[in-house]
PDB file of C-alpha atoms in Angstrom:
ATOM      1  CA  UNK A  25      20.076  -7.578  19.201  1.00  0.00           C
ATOM      2  CA  UNK A  26      18.738  -6.481  15.727  1.00  0.00           C
ATOM      3  CA  UNK A  27      18.237  -3.149  14.335  1.00  0.00           C
ATOM      4  CA  UNK A  28      15.176  -2.896  11.716  1.00  0.00           C
ATOM      5  CA  UNK A  29      14.970  -0.122   9.074  1.00  0.00           C
ATOM      6  CA  UNK A  30      11.714   0.598   7.132  1.00  0.00           C
ATOM      7  CA  UNK A  31      11.816   2.066   3.677  1.00  0.00           C
ATOM      8  CA  UNK A  32       9.510   2.894   1.015  1.00  0.00           C
ATOM      9  CA  UNK A  33       6.842   4.988   2.191  1.00  0.00           C
ATOM     10  CA  UNK A  34       5.363   7.765   0.568  1.00  0.00           C
ATOM     11  CA  UNK A  35       2.342   9.592  -1.024  1.00  0.00           C
ATOM     12  CA  UNK A  36       0.251   7.779  -3.286  1.00  0.00           C
ATOM     13  CA  UNK A  37      -2.997   7.883  -4.909  1.00  0.00           C
ATOM     14  CA  UNK A  38      -5.936   5.706  -4.103  1.00  0.00           C
ATOM     15  CA  UNK A  39      -5.897   2.549  -6.071  1.00  0.00           C
ATOM     16  CA  UNK A  40      -2.169   3.059  -6.236  1.00  0.00           C
ATOM     17  CA  UNK A  41       0.851   0.654  -5.207  1.00  0.00           C
ATOM     18  CA  UNK A  42       3.855   0.772  -2.880  1.00  0.00           C
ATOM     19  CA  UNK A  43       6.183  -1.615  -1.665  1.00  0.00           C
ATOM     20  CA  UNK A  44       7.813  -1.410   1.624  1.00  0.00           C
ATOM     21  CA  UNK A  45      10.969  -2.957   2.896  1.00  0.00           C
ATOM     22  CA  UNK A  46      12.411  -3.927   6.238  1.00  0.00           C
ATOM     23  CA  UNK A  47      16.090  -4.355   6.409  1.00  0.00           C
ATOM     24  CA  UNK A  48      17.625  -6.060   9.423  1.00  0.00           C
ATOM     25  CA  UNK A  49      21.153  -5.380  10.468  1.00  0.00           C
ATOM     26  CA  UNK A  50      21.830  -8.965  10.989  1.00  0.00           C
ATOM     27  CA  UNK A  51      20.387 -12.542  10.220  1.00  0.00           C
ATOM     28  CA  UNK A  52      16.637 -12.885  10.423  1.00  0.00           C
ATOM     29  CA  UNK A  53      16.716 -16.767  10.440  1.00  0.00           C
ATOM     30  CA  UNK A  54      15.921 -16.909  14.042  1.00  0.00           C
ATOM     31  CA  UNK A  55      13.383 -14.289  13.955  1.00  0.00           C
ATOM     32  CA  UNK A  56       9.733 -15.776  13.585  1.00  0.00           C
ATOM     33  CA  UNK A  57       7.302 -14.424  12.980  1.00  0.00           C
ATOM     34  CA  UNK A  58       8.175 -11.224  11.446  1.00  0.00           C
ATOM     35  CA  UNK A  59       5.463  -8.838  10.379  1.00  0.00           C
ATOM     36  CA  UNK A  60       4.180  -5.301   9.714  1.00  0.00           C
ATOM     37  CA  UNK A  61       1.758  -3.176  11.854  1.00  0.00           C
ATOM     38  CA  UNK A  62       0.485   0.183  11.242  1.00  0.00           C
ATOM     39  CA  UNK A  63      -0.708   3.182  13.348  1.00  0.00           C
ATOM     40  CA  UNK A  64      -3.136   5.534  11.981  1.00  0.00           C
ATOM     41  CA  UNK A  65      -3.447   9.040  13.801  1.00  0.00           C
ATOM     42  CA  UNK A  66      -5.594   9.079  16.792  1.00  0.00           C
ATOM     43  CA  UNK A  67      -5.534   4.998  16.618  1.00  0.00           C
ATOM     44  CA  UNK A  68      -4.050   1.976  18.072  1.00  0.00           C
ATOM     45  CA  UNK A  69      -1.223   0.115  16.604  1.00  0.00           C
ATOM     46  CA  UNK A  70      -2.862  -2.738  14.369  1.00  0.00           C
ATOM     47  CA  UNK A  71      -1.338  -5.906  13.041  1.00  0.00           C
ATOM     48  CA  UNK A  72      -1.270  -5.707   9.258  1.00  0.00           C
ATOM     49  CA  UNK A  73       0.519  -9.067   8.047  1.00  0.00           C
ATOM     50  CA  UNK A  74       2.761 -11.526   9.559  1.00  0.00           C
ATOM     51  CA  UNK A  75       5.147 -14.221   7.873  1.00  0.00           C
ATOM     52  CA  UNK A  76       6.873 -17.364   9.782  1.00  0.00           C
ATOM     53  CA  UNK A  77      10.472 -18.414   8.909  1.00  0.00           C
ATOM     54  CA  UNK A  78       9.067 -21.251   6.938  1.00  0.00           C
ATOM     55  CA  UNK A  79       6.990 -18.904   4.975  1.00  0.00           C
ATOM     56  CA  UNK A  80       3.345 -19.113   6.533  1.00  0.00           C
ATOM     57  CA  UNK A  81       1.305 -15.728   6.217  1.00  0.00           C
ATOM     58  CA  UNK A  82      -1.274 -14.156   8.244  1.00  0.00           C
ATOM     59  CA  UNK A  83      -3.341 -10.876   7.279  1.00  0.00           C
ATOM     60  CA  UNK A  84      -5.582  -8.498   8.808  1.00  0.00           C
ATOM     61  CA  UNK A  85      -9.062  -8.866   7.217  1.00  0.00           C
ATOM     62  CA  UNK A  86      -8.895  -5.126   5.884  1.00  0.00           C
ATOM     63  CA  UNK A  87      -5.758  -5.851   3.544  1.00  0.00           C
ATOM     64  CA  UNK A  88      -6.602  -9.521   2.635  1.00  0.00           C
ATOM     65  CA  UNK A  89      -6.432  -9.779  -1.369  1.00  0.00           C
ATOM     66  CA  UNK A  90      -4.504  -6.384  -1.395  1.00  0.00           C
ATOM     67  CA  UNK A  91      -1.355  -6.721   0.483  1.00  0.00           C
ATOM     68  CA  UNK A  92       1.242  -9.446   0.288  1.00  0.00           C
ATOM     69  CA  UNK A  93       3.952  -9.939   2.653  1.00  0.00           C
ATOM     70  CA  UNK A  94       7.361 -12.059   2.069  1.00  0.00           C
ATOM     71  CA  UNK A  95      10.833 -12.324   3.323  1.00  0.00           C
ATOM     72  CA  UNK A  96      13.972 -12.898   1.834  1.00  0.00           C
ATOM     73  CA  UNK A  97      16.329 -14.622   4.460  1.00  0.00           C
ATOM     74  CA  UNK A  98      19.361 -14.340   2.177  1.00  0.00           C
ATOM     75  CA  UNK A  99      18.924 -10.488   2.042  1.00  0.00           C
ATOM     76  CA  UNK A 100      17.790 -10.235   5.597  1.00  0.00           C
ATOM     77  CA  UNK A 101      14.679  -8.234   4.390  1.00  0.00           C
ATOM     78  CA  UNK A 102      11.067  -8.426   4.892  1.00  0.00           C
ATOM     79  CA  UNK A 103       8.635  -6.874   2.415  1.00  0.00           C
ATOM     80  CA  UNK A 104       5.024  -5.685   2.217  1.00  0.00           C
ATOM     81  CA  UNK A 105       3.424  -5.183  -1.369  1.00  0.00           C
ATOM     82  CA  UNK A 106       0.520  -3.109  -0.860  1.00  0.00           C
ATOM     83  CA  UNK A 107      -1.763  -2.855  -4.171  1.00  0.00           C
ATOM     84  CA  UNK A 108      -5.110  -0.998  -4.550  1.00  0.00           C
ATOM     85  CA  UNK A 109      -4.372   1.265  -1.596  1.00  0.00           C
ATOM     86  CA  UNK A 110      -7.273   3.371   0.176  1.00  0.00           C
ATOM     87  CA  UNK A 111      -7.217   6.275   2.010  1.00  0.00           C
ATOM     88  CA  UNK A 112      -7.666   4.319   5.248  1.00  0.00           C
ATOM     89  CA  UNK A 113      -4.464   2.585   4.700  1.00  0.00           C
ATOM     90  CA  UNK A 114      -2.758   5.979   5.641  1.00  0.00           C
ATOM     91  CA  UNK A 115      -0.612   5.447   8.628  1.00  0.00           C
ATOM     92  CA  UNK A 116       2.987   4.892   9.974  1.00  0.00           C
ATOM     93  CA  UNK A 117       3.951   1.151   8.919  1.00  0.00           C
ATOM     94  CA  UNK A 118       6.384  -0.342  11.555  1.00  0.00           C
ATOM     95  CA  UNK A 119       8.286  -3.670  10.973  1.00  0.00           C
ATOM     96  CA  UNK A 120       8.477  -6.240  13.755  1.00  0.00           C
ATOM     97  CA  UNK A 121      10.576  -9.083  14.506  1.00  0.00           C
ATOM     98  CA  UNK A 122      10.094 -11.842  17.310  1.00  0.00           C
ATOM     99  CA  UNK A 123      13.222 -13.331  18.583  1.00  0.00           C
ATOM    100  CA  UNK A 124      12.205 -16.943  19.563  1.00  0.00           C
ATOM    101  CA  UNK A 125      15.328 -17.764  21.720  1.00  0.00           C
ATOM    102  CA  UNK A 126      14.818 -14.686  24.115  1.00  0.00           C
ATOM    103  CA  UNK A 127      10.789 -13.937  23.684  1.00  0.00           C
ATOM    104  CA  UNK A 128      11.898 -10.234  22.848  1.00  0.00           C
ATOM    105  CA  UNK A 129       9.890  -8.231  20.060  1.00  0.00           C
ATOM    106  CA  UNK A 130      12.057  -5.695  17.990  1.00  0.00           C
ATOM    107  CA  UNK A 131      10.513  -2.728  16.155  1.00  0.00           C
ATOM    108  CA  UNK A 132      11.719  -0.286  13.505  1.00  0.00           C
ATOM    109  CA  UNK A 133      11.135   3.302  13.819  1.00  0.00           C
ATOM    110  CA  UNK A 134       8.466   3.274  10.915  1.00  0.00           C
ATOM    111  CA  UNK A 135       7.859   4.506   7.556  1.00  0.00           C
ATOM    112  CA  UNK A 136       4.752   6.903   6.593  1.00  0.00           C
ATOM    113  CA  UNK A 137       2.319   5.806   4.147  1.00  0.00           C
ATOM    114  CA  UNK A 138      -0.089   8.434   2.796  1.00  0.00           C
ATOM    115  CA  UNK A 139      -3.055   7.549   0.522  1.00  0.00           C
ATOM    116  CA  UNK A 140      -4.619  10.562  -0.972  1.00  0.00           C
ATOM    117  CA  UNK A 141      -5.574  12.274  -4.226  1.00  0.00           C
TER     118      UNK A 141
END
């Protein structure tokens, strides 16, 4: 098992930036892909971005060109750099890790991002 802990959320003005971190309790080498999801009030959880062990990335259309996902296997951490934030980016952001060996998904508890003036 692995524990995932997100950090870096907070209140930011429209147009601002935040960097989210997802720290794993153990090695993330065997987890692929890892990703970020978000859930806004009253809405379903949606995919934001994913990254494979080899570094291949995918993004939701709504964040392409504004968000960037990366992973540091040595530090067992996945990051989400969020730029040009919009009010519609307001949500709880969750880290996800898929363990290929047993087919299990692991989730963090989430970090709240609020974009408001």
